[in-house]
Amino acid sequence: MASNILVKDLMSTNVHVFRNESTAQEIVSTMSKYNVDYVIVVQSAKPTGIITMRDVIVRMVEQGLDPKVVIARAIYTNPLVTIEENATVEEAAKLMKDWKIKHLPVTRDGRITGMITYLDIAFAVPELLPEMKELYRPSK
Amino acid sequence: MASLVSVRDIMSKNVQVVRPDTTAQEVVATMSKFDISSIIVVQAERPVGIITLRDVLEKLAVQCLAPRAVTAKQIMTSPLVTIDASATVEEAANLMVKKKVKTLPVMDSDKLVGVLTYTDIVFQVPTLLSVIKSLRRPAQ
């Protein structure tokens, strides 16, 4: 049953963490090198924001900002909704639905340990697929 | 049954396109405006390439090229892997896996009529989840 599956069983641990002052250039390099679509910004060991590939590309390419100068704090999305790794996937799914978010950073005692996405849940827990479908936006 | 669903039934018909000489800056602006992750490059009404957010990251942001000086043609992936609108979703899923692509432009005769992504398959034909599972990024 789905309720037996915990967030930590499904989460990815390929999560990269940056500081408020890290530059967009460092973040872009990491997204490229490790093939990740997002990074987490952490201050005093607490996660404070998320930066997606789209966020950083729009700032750099569309707005033409200099990636060596722009810092993480200027482009991240916060406040950050997170979930404890011992929570169930149902709890994660509900949180994603309530906040209309597809990525949920995972923590243990407040520190980042992973990331769970709506697709992780859709693939692994068929009972929750209809709920995750609400986050999917078919472009007609 | 999954094999009876055709690509035409679940594809997105609202396709955004750019020309080969469109600047990278305009490409990103269009992706941003329509909140899409990939865009088709069309020349003389024929699709000639595709640009994903990751292409932009790899070819522009990492290399720090000037977005106004770079054209779509320089950053697009070509040749394109396309699928016929009358093909089954199962055929599309197998093609995605074989070619390791998550987006297929959909053709009717020589005309671009839509786009099918692997997320469309996840949520609209979940019986094919096991087929497309390998397209997911490895969790670790």
PDB file of C-alpha atoms in Angstrom:
ATOM      1  CA  MET A   1       0.000   0.000   0.000  1.00  0.00           C
ATOM      2  CA  ALA A   2       1.138   3.487  -0.804  1.00  0.00           C
ATOM      3  CA  SER A   3       1.064   4.615   2.820  1.00  0.00           C
ATOM      4  CA  ASN A   4       3.934   2.257   3.576  1.00  0.00           C
ATOM      5  CA  ILE A   5       6.210   4.072   1.154  1.00  0.00           C
ATOM      6  CA  LEU A   6       8.232   6.868   2.658  1.00  0.00           C
ATOM      7  CA  VAL A   7       9.612   9.932   0.934  1.00  0.00           C
ATOM      8  CA  LYS A   8      13.155   8.715   1.597  1.00  0.00           C
ATOM      9  CA  ASP A   9      12.418   5.508  -0.348  1.00  0.00           C
ATOM     10  CA  LEU A  10      11.613   7.439  -3.534  1.00  0.00           C
ATOM     11  CA  MET A  11      13.681  10.599  -3.317  1.00  0.00           C
ATOM     12  CA  SER A  12      16.693  11.379  -5.460  1.00  0.00           C
ATOM     13  CA  THR A  13      19.873  12.242  -3.607  1.00  0.00           C
ATOM     14  CA  ASN A  14      21.398  13.957  -6.646  1.00  0.00           C
ATOM     15  CA  VAL A  15      20.811  17.357  -5.051  1.00  0.00           C
ATOM     16  CA  HIS A  16      23.307  20.181  -5.222  1.00  0.00           C
ATOM     17  CA  VAL A  17      23.431  22.918  -2.658  1.00  0.00           C
ATOM     18  CA  PHE A  18      24.627  26.512  -3.017  1.00  0.00           C
ATOM     19  CA  ARG A  19      24.997  29.518  -0.755  1.00  0.00           C
ATOM     20  CA  ASN A  20      23.172  32.854  -1.106  1.00  0.00           C
ATOM     21  CA  GLU A  21      26.306  34.403  -2.589  1.00  0.00           C
ATOM     22  CA  SER A  22      27.093  31.664  -5.126  1.00  0.00           C
ATOM     23  CA  THR A  23      27.149  33.032  -8.683  1.00  0.00           C
ATOM     24  CA  ALA A  24      24.821  32.030 -11.499  1.00  0.00           C
ATOM     25  CA  GLN A  25      27.899  30.883 -13.397  1.00  0.00           C
ATOM     26  CA  GLU A  26      28.741  28.318 -10.680  1.00  0.00           C
ATOM     27  CA  ILE A  27      25.132  27.134 -10.632  1.00  0.00           C
ATOM     28  CA  VAL A  28      24.932  26.760 -14.413  1.00  0.00           C
ATOM     29  CA  SER A  29      28.188  24.766 -14.433  1.00  0.00           C
ATOM     30  CA  THR A  30      26.796  22.372 -11.843  1.00  0.00           C
ATOM     31  CA  MET A  31      23.492  21.948 -13.705  1.00  0.00           C
ATOM     32  CA  SER A  32      25.495  21.042 -16.800  1.00  0.00           C
ATOM     33  CA  LYS A  33      28.112  18.816 -15.143  1.00  0.00           C
ATOM     34  CA  TYR A  34      25.680  16.800 -13.004  1.00  0.00           C
ATOM     35  CA  ASN A  35      22.708  16.913 -15.391  1.00  0.00           C
ATOM     36  CA  VAL A  36      20.342  18.397 -12.798  1.00  0.00           C
ATOM     37  CA  ASP A  37      17.381  20.696 -13.465  1.00  0.00           C
ATOM     38  CA  TYR A  38      17.472  22.508 -10.107  1.00  0.00           C
ATOM     39  CA  VAL A  39      19.698  23.422  -7.164  1.00  0.00           C
ATOM     40  CA  ILE A  40      18.862  24.304  -3.572  1.00  0.00           C
ATOM     41  CA  VAL A  41      20.103  27.429  -1.810  1.00  0.00           C
ATOM     42  CA  VAL A  42      21.039  26.968   1.836  1.00  0.00           C
ATOM     43  CA  GLN A  43      21.815  29.493   4.534  1.00  0.00           C
ATOM     44  CA  SER A  44      23.089  28.478   7.991  1.00  0.00           C
ATOM     45  CA  ALA A  45      22.360  24.840   7.072  1.00  0.00           C
ATOM     46  CA  LYS A  46      18.697  25.682   6.412  1.00  0.00           C
ATOM     47  CA  PRO A  47      17.276  25.425   2.883  1.00  0.00           C
ATOM     48  CA  THR A  48      15.959  28.848   1.869  1.00  0.00           C
ATOM     49  CA  GLY A  49      15.282  28.664  -1.867  1.00  0.00           C
ATOM     50  CA  ILE A  50      15.227  26.677  -5.081  1.00  0.00           C
ATOM     51  CA  ILE A  51      16.627  27.659  -8.493  1.00  0.00           C
ATOM     52  CA  THR A  52      15.421  25.795 -11.577  1.00  0.00           C
ATOM     53  CA  MET A  53      17.167  25.611 -14.927  1.00  0.00           C
ATOM     54  CA  ARG A  54      14.381  27.801 -16.315  1.00  0.00           C
ATOM     55  CA  ASP A  55      14.943  30.467 -13.615  1.00  0.00           C
ATOM     56  CA  VAL A  56      18.624  30.768 -14.350  1.00  0.00           C
ATOM     57  CA  ILE A  57      18.266  30.678 -18.160  1.00  0.00           C
ATOM     58  CA  VAL A  58      15.590  33.369 -18.194  1.00  0.00           C
ATOM     59  CA  ARG A  59      17.768  35.662 -16.075  1.00  0.00           C
ATOM     60  CA  MET A  60      20.939  35.042 -18.071  1.00  0.00           C
ATOM     61  CA  VAL A  61      19.648  34.800 -21.623  1.00  0.00           C
ATOM     62  CA  GLU A  62      16.359  36.704 -21.762  1.00  0.00           C
ATOM     63  CA  GLN A  63      17.314  39.478 -19.367  1.00  0.00           C
ATOM     64  CA  GLY A  64      20.971  39.413 -20.401  1.00  0.00           C
ATOM     65  CA  LEU A  65      22.416  39.521 -16.880  1.00  0.00           C
ATOM     66  CA  ASP A  66      26.077  38.661 -16.330  1.00  0.00           C
ATOM     67  CA  PRO A  67      26.318  35.167 -14.805  1.00  0.00           C
ATOM     68  CA  LYS A  68      29.535  36.060 -13.020  1.00  0.00           C
ATOM     69  CA  VAL A  69      27.807  38.882 -11.171  1.00  0.00           C
ATOM     70  CA  VAL A  70      24.307  37.572 -10.445  1.00  0.00           C
ATOM     71  CA  ILE A  71      24.076  35.735  -7.128  1.00  0.00           C
ATOM     72  CA  ALA A  72      21.813  32.888  -6.055  1.00  0.00           C
ATOM     73  CA  ARG A  73      19.782  35.007  -3.643  1.00  0.00           C
ATOM     74  CA  ALA A  74      18.759  37.302  -6.500  1.00  0.00           C
ATOM     75  CA  ILE A  75      17.212  34.537  -8.578  1.00  0.00           C
ATOM     76  CA  TYR A  76      15.928  31.887  -6.188  1.00  0.00           C
ATOM     77  CA  THR A  77      12.302  31.153  -5.419  1.00  0.00           C
ATOM     78  CA  ASN A  78      11.411  31.305  -1.753  1.00  0.00           C
ATOM     79  CA  PRO A  79       9.937  30.575   0.721  1.00  0.00           C
ATOM     80  CA  LEU A  80      10.682  26.950   0.143  1.00  0.00           C
ATOM     81  CA  VAL A  81       8.161  24.197   0.872  1.00  0.00           C
ATOM     82  CA  THR A  82      10.014  21.110   2.159  1.00  0.00           C
ATOM     83  CA  ILE A  83       9.105  17.704   3.568  1.00  0.00           C
ATOM     84  CA  GLU A  84      10.784  15.458   6.140  1.00  0.00           C
ATOM     85  CA  GLU A  85      12.242  12.273   4.683  1.00  0.00           C
ATOM     86  CA  ASN A  86      10.224  10.042   7.040  1.00  0.00           C
ATOM     87  CA  ALA A  87       6.919  11.460   5.792  1.00  0.00           C
ATOM     88  CA  THR A  88       4.789   9.212   3.577  1.00  0.00           C
ATOM     89  CA  VAL A  89       4.492   9.702  -0.186  1.00  0.00           C
ATOM     90  CA  GLU A  90       0.792  10.516   0.345  1.00  0.00           C
ATOM     91  CA  GLU A  91       1.821  13.443   2.529  1.00  0.00           C
ATOM     92  CA  ALA A  92       4.294  14.553  -0.131  1.00  0.00           C
ATOM     93  CA  ALA A  93       1.633  14.259  -2.845  1.00  0.00           C
ATOM     94  CA  LYS A  94      -0.828  16.321  -0.802  1.00  0.00           C
ATOM     95  CA  LEU A  95       1.753  19.019  -0.155  1.00  0.00           C
ATOM     96  CA  MET A  96       2.612  19.208  -3.856  1.00  0.00           C
ATOM     97  CA  LYS A  97      -1.065  19.495  -4.755  1.00  0.00           C
ATOM     98  CA  ASP A  98      -1.804  22.107  -2.085  1.00  0.00           C
ATOM     99  CA  TRP A  99       1.139  24.272  -3.152  1.00  0.00           C
ATOM    100  CA  LYS A 100       0.897  23.410  -6.876  1.00  0.00           C
ATOM    101  CA  ILE A 101       4.577  22.459  -7.011  1.00  0.00           C
ATOM    102  CA  LYS A 102       6.283  19.605  -8.842  1.00  0.00           C
ATOM    103  CA  HIS A 103       9.512  19.488  -6.817  1.00  0.00           C
ATOM    104  CA  LEU A 104       9.712  19.014  -3.070  1.00  0.00           C
ATOM    105  CA  PRO A 105      13.094  19.268  -1.323  1.00  0.00           C
ATOM    106  CA  VAL A 106      13.498  16.623   1.368  1.00  0.00           C
ATOM    107  CA  THR A 107      15.037  17.248   4.790  1.00  0.00           C
ATOM    108  CA  ARG A 108      16.191  15.343   7.867  1.00  0.00           C
ATOM    109  CA  ASP A 109      16.237  17.503  11.001  1.00  0.00           C
ATOM    110  CA  GLY A 110      15.940  20.554   8.773  1.00  0.00           C
ATOM    111  CA  ARG A 111      18.922  19.688   6.562  1.00  0.00           C
ATOM    112  CA  ILE A 112      18.578  18.852   2.859  1.00  0.00           C
ATOM    113  CA  THR A 113      18.958  15.156   2.084  1.00  0.00           C
ATOM    114  CA  GLY A 114      17.165  14.809  -1.252  1.00  0.00           C
ATOM    115  CA  MET A 115      14.428  15.822  -3.635  1.00  0.00           C
ATOM    116  CA  ILE A 116      11.150  14.151  -4.580  1.00  0.00           C
ATOM    117  CA  THR A 117       9.222  15.126  -7.715  1.00  0.00           C
ATOM    118  CA  TYR A 118       5.682  14.563  -8.946  1.00  0.00           C
ATOM    119  CA  LEU A 119       7.071  12.214 -11.587  1.00  0.00           C
ATOM    120  CA  ASP A 120       8.887  10.121  -8.935  1.00  0.00           C
ATOM    121  CA  ILE A 121       5.488   9.593  -7.329  1.00  0.00           C
ATOM    122  CA  ALA A 122       3.610   9.052 -10.607  1.00  0.00           C
ATOM    123  CA  PHE A 123       6.029   6.333 -11.694  1.00  0.00           C
ATOM    124  CA  ALA A 124       6.342   4.536  -8.376  1.00  0.00           C
ATOM    125  CA  VAL A 125       2.883   4.806  -6.806  1.00  0.00           C
ATOM    126  CA  PRO A 126       0.110   4.126  -9.341  1.00  0.00           C
ATOM    127  CA  GLU A 127      -2.638   4.907  -6.772  1.00  0.00           C
ATOM    128  CA  LEU A 128      -1.359   8.483  -6.552  1.00  0.00           C
ATOM    129  CA  LEU A 129      -1.055   9.000 -10.297  1.00  0.00           C
ATOM    130  CA  PRO A 130      -4.515  10.617 -10.614  1.00  0.00           C
ATOM    131  CA  GLU A 131      -3.578  13.153  -7.922  1.00  0.00           C
ATOM    132  CA  MET A 132      -0.258  13.952  -9.564  1.00  0.00           C
ATOM    133  CA  LYS A 133      -2.095  14.389 -12.865  1.00  0.00           C
ATOM    134  CA  GLU A 134      -3.582  17.592 -11.432  1.00  0.00           C
ATOM    135  CA  LEU A 135      -0.078  19.093 -11.574  1.00  0.00           C
ATOM    136  CA  TYR A 136       0.410  18.062 -15.191  1.00  0.00           C
ATOM    137  CA  ARG A 137      -0.572  20.668 -17.696  1.00  0.00           C
ATOM    138  CA  PRO A 138      -1.307  19.341 -21.156  1.00  0.00           C
ATOM    139  CA  SER A 139      -0.721  22.231 -23.564  1.00  0.00           C
ATOM    140  CA  LYS A 140      -3.668  21.929 -25.905  1.00  0.00           C
TER     141      LYS A 140
ATOM    142  CA  MET B   1      -5.930  -0.801 -24.505  1.00  0.00           C
ATOM    143  CA  ALA B   2      -2.841   1.330 -24.818  1.00  0.00           C
ATOM    144  CA  SER B   3      -2.110   0.205 -28.350  1.00  0.00           C
ATOM    145  CA  LEU B   4      -5.397   1.680 -29.574  1.00  0.00           C
ATOM    146  CA  VAL B   5      -4.612   5.216 -28.462  1.00  0.00           C
ATOM    147  CA  SER B   6      -3.103   7.204 -31.303  1.00  0.00           C
ATOM    148  CA  VAL B   7      -0.572   9.992 -31.002  1.00  0.00           C
ATOM    149  CA  ARG B   8      -3.162  12.396 -32.401  1.00  0.00           C
ATOM    150  CA  ASP B   9      -5.451  11.705 -29.426  1.00  0.00           C
ATOM    151  CA  ILE B  10      -3.065  12.880 -26.714  1.00  0.00           C
ATOM    152  CA  MET B  11      -0.588  15.248 -28.430  1.00  0.00           C
ATOM    153  CA  SER B  12      -0.425  18.962 -27.715  1.00  0.00           C
ATOM    154  CA  LYS B  13      -1.752  20.877 -30.680  1.00  0.00           C
ATOM    155  CA  ASN B  14      -0.586  24.260 -29.486  1.00  0.00           C
ATOM    156  CA  VAL B  15       2.962  24.151 -30.896  1.00  0.00           C
ATOM    157  CA  GLN B  16       5.298  27.095 -30.542  1.00  0.00           C
ATOM    158  CA  VAL B  17       7.860  27.446 -33.311  1.00  0.00           C
ATOM    159  CA  VAL B  18      10.796  29.698 -34.158  1.00  0.00           C
ATOM    160  CA  ARG B  19      12.817  30.198 -37.339  1.00  0.00           C
ATOM    161  CA  PRO B  20      16.473  29.184 -37.797  1.00  0.00           C
ATOM    162  CA  ASP B  21      17.539  32.838 -37.711  1.00  0.00           C
ATOM    163  CA  THR B  22      15.570  33.701 -34.548  1.00  0.00           C
ATOM    164  CA  THR B  23      18.017  34.900 -31.869  1.00  0.00           C
ATOM    165  CA  ALA B  24      18.619  32.760 -28.793  1.00  0.00           C
ATOM    166  CA  GLN B  25      17.264  35.610 -26.721  1.00  0.00           C
ATOM    167  CA  GLU B  26      13.919  35.484 -28.558  1.00  0.00           C
ATOM    168  CA  VAL B  27      13.888  31.676 -28.284  1.00  0.00           C
ATOM    169  CA  VAL B  28      14.188  31.890 -24.494  1.00  0.00           C
ATOM    170  CA  ALA B  29      11.644  34.718 -24.314  1.00  0.00           C
ATOM    171  CA  THR B  30       9.123  32.539 -26.181  1.00  0.00           C
ATOM    172  CA  MET B  31       9.820  29.508 -23.978  1.00  0.00           C
ATOM    173  CA  SER B  32       9.429  31.708 -20.938  1.00  0.00           C
ATOM    174  CA  LYS B  33       6.204  33.362 -22.133  1.00  0.00           C
ATOM    175  CA  PHE B  34       4.503  30.032 -22.882  1.00  0.00           C
ATOM    176  CA  ASP B  35       6.146  28.178 -19.978  1.00  0.00           C
ATOM    177  CA  ILE B  36       7.462  25.419 -22.239  1.00  0.00           C
ATOM    178  CA  SER B  37      10.689  23.405 -22.034  1.00  0.00           C
ATOM    179  CA  SER B  38      11.300  22.860 -25.735  1.00  0.00           C
ATOM    180  CA  ILE B  39      10.534  24.590 -28.994  1.00  0.00           C
ATOM    181  CA  ILE B  40      10.555  23.453 -32.626  1.00  0.00           C
ATOM    182  CA  VAL B  41      12.625  25.224 -35.268  1.00  0.00           C
ATOM    183  CA  VAL B  42      10.750  25.512 -38.563  1.00  0.00           C
ATOM    184  CA  GLN B  43      12.053  26.488 -41.990  1.00  0.00           C
ATOM    185  CA  ALA B  44       9.712  26.880 -44.985  1.00  0.00           C
ATOM    186  CA  GLU B  45       6.966  25.216 -42.881  1.00  0.00           C
ATOM    187  CA  ARG B  46       9.108  22.119 -42.269  1.00  0.00           C
ATOM    188  CA  PRO B  47      10.484  21.334 -38.809  1.00  0.00           C
ATOM    189  CA  VAL B  48      14.281  21.220 -38.989  1.00  0.00           C
ATOM    190  CA  GLY B  49      15.344  21.094 -35.344  1.00  0.00           C
ATOM    191  CA  ILE B  50      14.396  21.293 -31.669  1.00  0.00           C
ATOM    192  CA  ILE B  51      15.763  23.410 -28.834  1.00  0.00           C
ATOM    193  CA  THR B  52      15.320  22.351 -25.211  1.00  0.00           C
ATOM    194  CA  LEU B  53      16.068  24.388 -22.086  1.00  0.00           C
ATOM    195  CA  ARG B  54      19.054  22.094 -21.563  1.00  0.00           C
ATOM    196  CA  ASP B  55      20.373  22.909 -25.058  1.00  0.00           C
ATOM    197  CA  VAL B  56      20.233  26.575 -24.120  1.00  0.00           C
ATOM    198  CA  LEU B  57      22.010  25.861 -20.835  1.00  0.00           C
ATOM    199  CA  GLU B  58      24.773  23.814 -22.468  1.00  0.00           C
ATOM    200  CA  LYS B  59      25.328  25.959 -25.535  1.00  0.00           C
ATOM    201  CA  LEU B  60      24.738  29.446 -24.175  1.00  0.00           C
ATOM    202  CA  ALA B  61      24.931  29.789 -20.435  1.00  0.00           C
ATOM    203  CA  VAL B  62      27.850  27.419 -19.881  1.00  0.00           C
ATOM    204  CA  GLN B  63      29.856  28.836 -22.768  1.00  0.00           C
ATOM    205  CA  CYS B  64      28.760  32.399 -21.937  1.00  0.00           C
ATOM    206  CA  LEU B  65      27.848  33.236 -25.548  1.00  0.00           C
ATOM    207  CA  ALA B  66      25.979  36.480 -26.281  1.00  0.00           C
ATOM    208  CA  PRO B  67      22.270  35.563 -26.588  1.00  0.00           C
ATOM    209  CA  ARG B  68      21.577  38.265 -29.152  1.00  0.00           C
ATOM    210  CA  ALA B  69      24.401  37.100 -31.422  1.00  0.00           C
ATOM    211  CA  VAL B  70      23.498  33.409 -31.419  1.00  0.00           C
ATOM    212  CA  THR B  71      20.727  32.024 -33.634  1.00  0.00           C
ATOM    213  CA  ALA B  72      18.317  29.129 -33.155  1.00  0.00           C
ATOM    214  CA  LYS B  73      20.114  27.225 -35.909  1.00  0.00           C
ATOM    215  CA  GLN B  74      23.344  27.298 -33.889  1.00  0.00           C
ATOM    216  CA  ILE B  75      21.847  25.788 -30.739  1.00  0.00           C
ATOM    217  CA  MET B  76      19.186  23.444 -32.125  1.00  0.00           C
ATOM    218  CA  THR B  77      19.438  19.664 -32.204  1.00  0.00           C
ATOM    219  CA  SER B  78      19.111  18.336 -35.732  1.00  0.00           C
ATOM    220  CA  PRO B  79      18.060  16.129 -37.482  1.00  0.00           C
ATOM    221  CA  LEU B  80      14.726  15.736 -35.739  1.00  0.00           C
ATOM    222  CA  VAL B  81      13.129  12.481 -34.651  1.00  0.00           C
ATOM    223  CA  THR B  82       9.433  12.832 -35.547  1.00  0.00           C
ATOM    224  CA  ILE B  83       6.342  10.621 -35.363  1.00  0.00           C
ATOM    225  CA  ASP B  84       3.258  10.370 -37.529  1.00  0.00           C
ATOM    226  CA  ALA B  85      -0.017  11.546 -35.987  1.00  0.00           C
ATOM    227  CA  SER B  86      -1.649   8.220 -36.826  1.00  0.00           C
ATOM    228  CA  ALA B  87       1.018   6.148 -35.031  1.00  0.00           C
ATOM    229  CA  THR B  88       0.049   4.536 -31.724  1.00  0.00           C
ATOM    230  CA  VAL B  89       1.249   6.013 -28.445  1.00  0.00           C
ATOM    231  CA  GLU B  90       3.007   2.700 -27.853  1.00  0.00           C
ATOM    232  CA  GLU B  91       5.037   3.195 -31.045  1.00  0.00           C
ATOM    233  CA  ALA B  92       5.830   6.742 -29.921  1.00  0.00           C
ATOM    234  CA  ALA B  93       6.965   5.460 -26.494  1.00  0.00           C
ATOM    235  CA  ASN B  94       9.248   2.879 -28.095  1.00  0.00           C
ATOM    236  CA  LEU B  95      10.685   5.500 -30.452  1.00  0.00           C
ATOM    237  CA  MET B  96      11.407   7.868 -27.529  1.00  0.00           C
ATOM    238  CA  VAL B  97      13.242   5.098 -25.690  1.00  0.00           C
ATOM    239  CA  LYS B  98      15.185   3.978 -28.768  1.00  0.00           C
ATOM    240  CA  LYS B  99      16.263   7.532 -29.653  1.00  0.00           C
ATOM    241  CA  LYS B 100      16.556   8.689 -26.015  1.00  0.00           C
ATOM    242  CA  VAL B 101      14.333  11.747 -26.575  1.00  0.00           C
ATOM    243  CA  LYS B 102      11.481  13.036 -24.405  1.00  0.00           C
ATOM    244  CA  THR B 103       9.761  15.172 -27.041  1.00  0.00           C
ATOM    245  CA  LEU B 104       8.530  14.136 -30.489  1.00  0.00           C
ATOM    246  CA  PRO B 105       7.221  16.617 -33.061  1.00  0.00           C
ATOM    247  CA  VAL B 106       4.090  15.098 -34.610  1.00  0.00           C
ATOM    248  CA  MET B 107       3.669  15.110 -38.384  1.00  0.00           C
ATOM    249  CA  ASP B 108       0.669  14.680 -40.662  1.00  0.00           C
ATOM    250  CA  SER B 109       2.006  14.196 -44.183  1.00  0.00           C
ATOM    251  CA  ASP B 110       4.682  16.892 -44.313  1.00  0.00           C
ATOM    252  CA  LYS B 111       2.967  19.207 -41.868  1.00  0.00           C
ATOM    253  CA  LEU B 112       3.828  19.776 -38.208  1.00  0.00           C
ATOM    254  CA  VAL B 113       0.543  19.274 -36.322  1.00  0.00           C
ATOM    255  CA  GLY B 114       1.577  18.745 -32.710  1.00  0.00           C
ATOM    256  CA  VAL B 115       4.092  17.706 -30.083  1.00  0.00           C
ATOM    257  CA  LEU B 116       4.099  14.640 -27.869  1.00  0.00           C
ATOM    258  CA  THR B 117       6.170  14.545 -24.682  1.00  0.00           C
ATOM    259  CA  TYR B 118       6.941  11.704 -22.349  1.00  0.00           C
ATOM    260  CA  THR B 119       5.003  13.465 -19.601  1.00  0.00           C
ATOM    261  CA  ASP B 120       1.920  13.305 -21.859  1.00  0.00           C
ATOM    262  CA  ILE B 121       2.357   9.525 -21.940  1.00  0.00           C
ATOM    263  CA  VAL B 122       2.900   9.277 -18.153  1.00  0.00           C
ATOM    264  CA  PHE B 123      -0.407  10.950 -17.381  1.00  0.00           C
ATOM    265  CA  GLN B 124      -2.573  10.055 -20.357  1.00  0.00           C
ATOM    266  CA  VAL B 125      -1.509   6.462 -21.076  1.00  0.00           C
ATOM    267  CA  PRO B 126      -0.039   5.245 -17.756  1.00  0.00           C
ATOM    268  CA  THR B 127      -0.222   1.629 -18.956  1.00  0.00           C
ATOM    269  CA  LEU B 128       2.963   2.497 -20.863  1.00  0.00           C
ATOM    270  CA  LEU B 129       4.860   3.661 -17.756  1.00  0.00           C
ATOM    271  CA  SER B 130       7.102   0.606 -17.776  1.00  0.00           C
ATOM    272  CA  VAL B 131       8.043   1.254 -21.427  1.00  0.00           C
ATOM    273  CA  ILE B 132       9.215   4.820 -20.842  1.00  0.00           C
ATOM    274  CA  LYS B 133      10.739   4.257 -17.407  1.00  0.00           C
ATOM    275  CA  SER B 134      14.258   4.214 -18.847  1.00  0.00           C
ATOM    276  CA  LEU B 135      13.871   7.809 -20.038  1.00  0.00           C
ATOM    277  CA  ARG B 136      13.784   8.981 -16.458  1.00  0.00           C
ATOM    278  CA  ARG B 137      16.962  10.435 -15.124  1.00  0.00           C
ATOM    279  CA  PRO B 138      18.688   7.938 -12.832  1.00  0.00           C
ATOM    280  CA  ALA B 139      17.655   8.837  -9.300  1.00  0.00           C
ATOM    281  CA  GLN B 140      21.153   8.912  -7.853  1.00  0.00           C
TER     282      GLN B 140
END
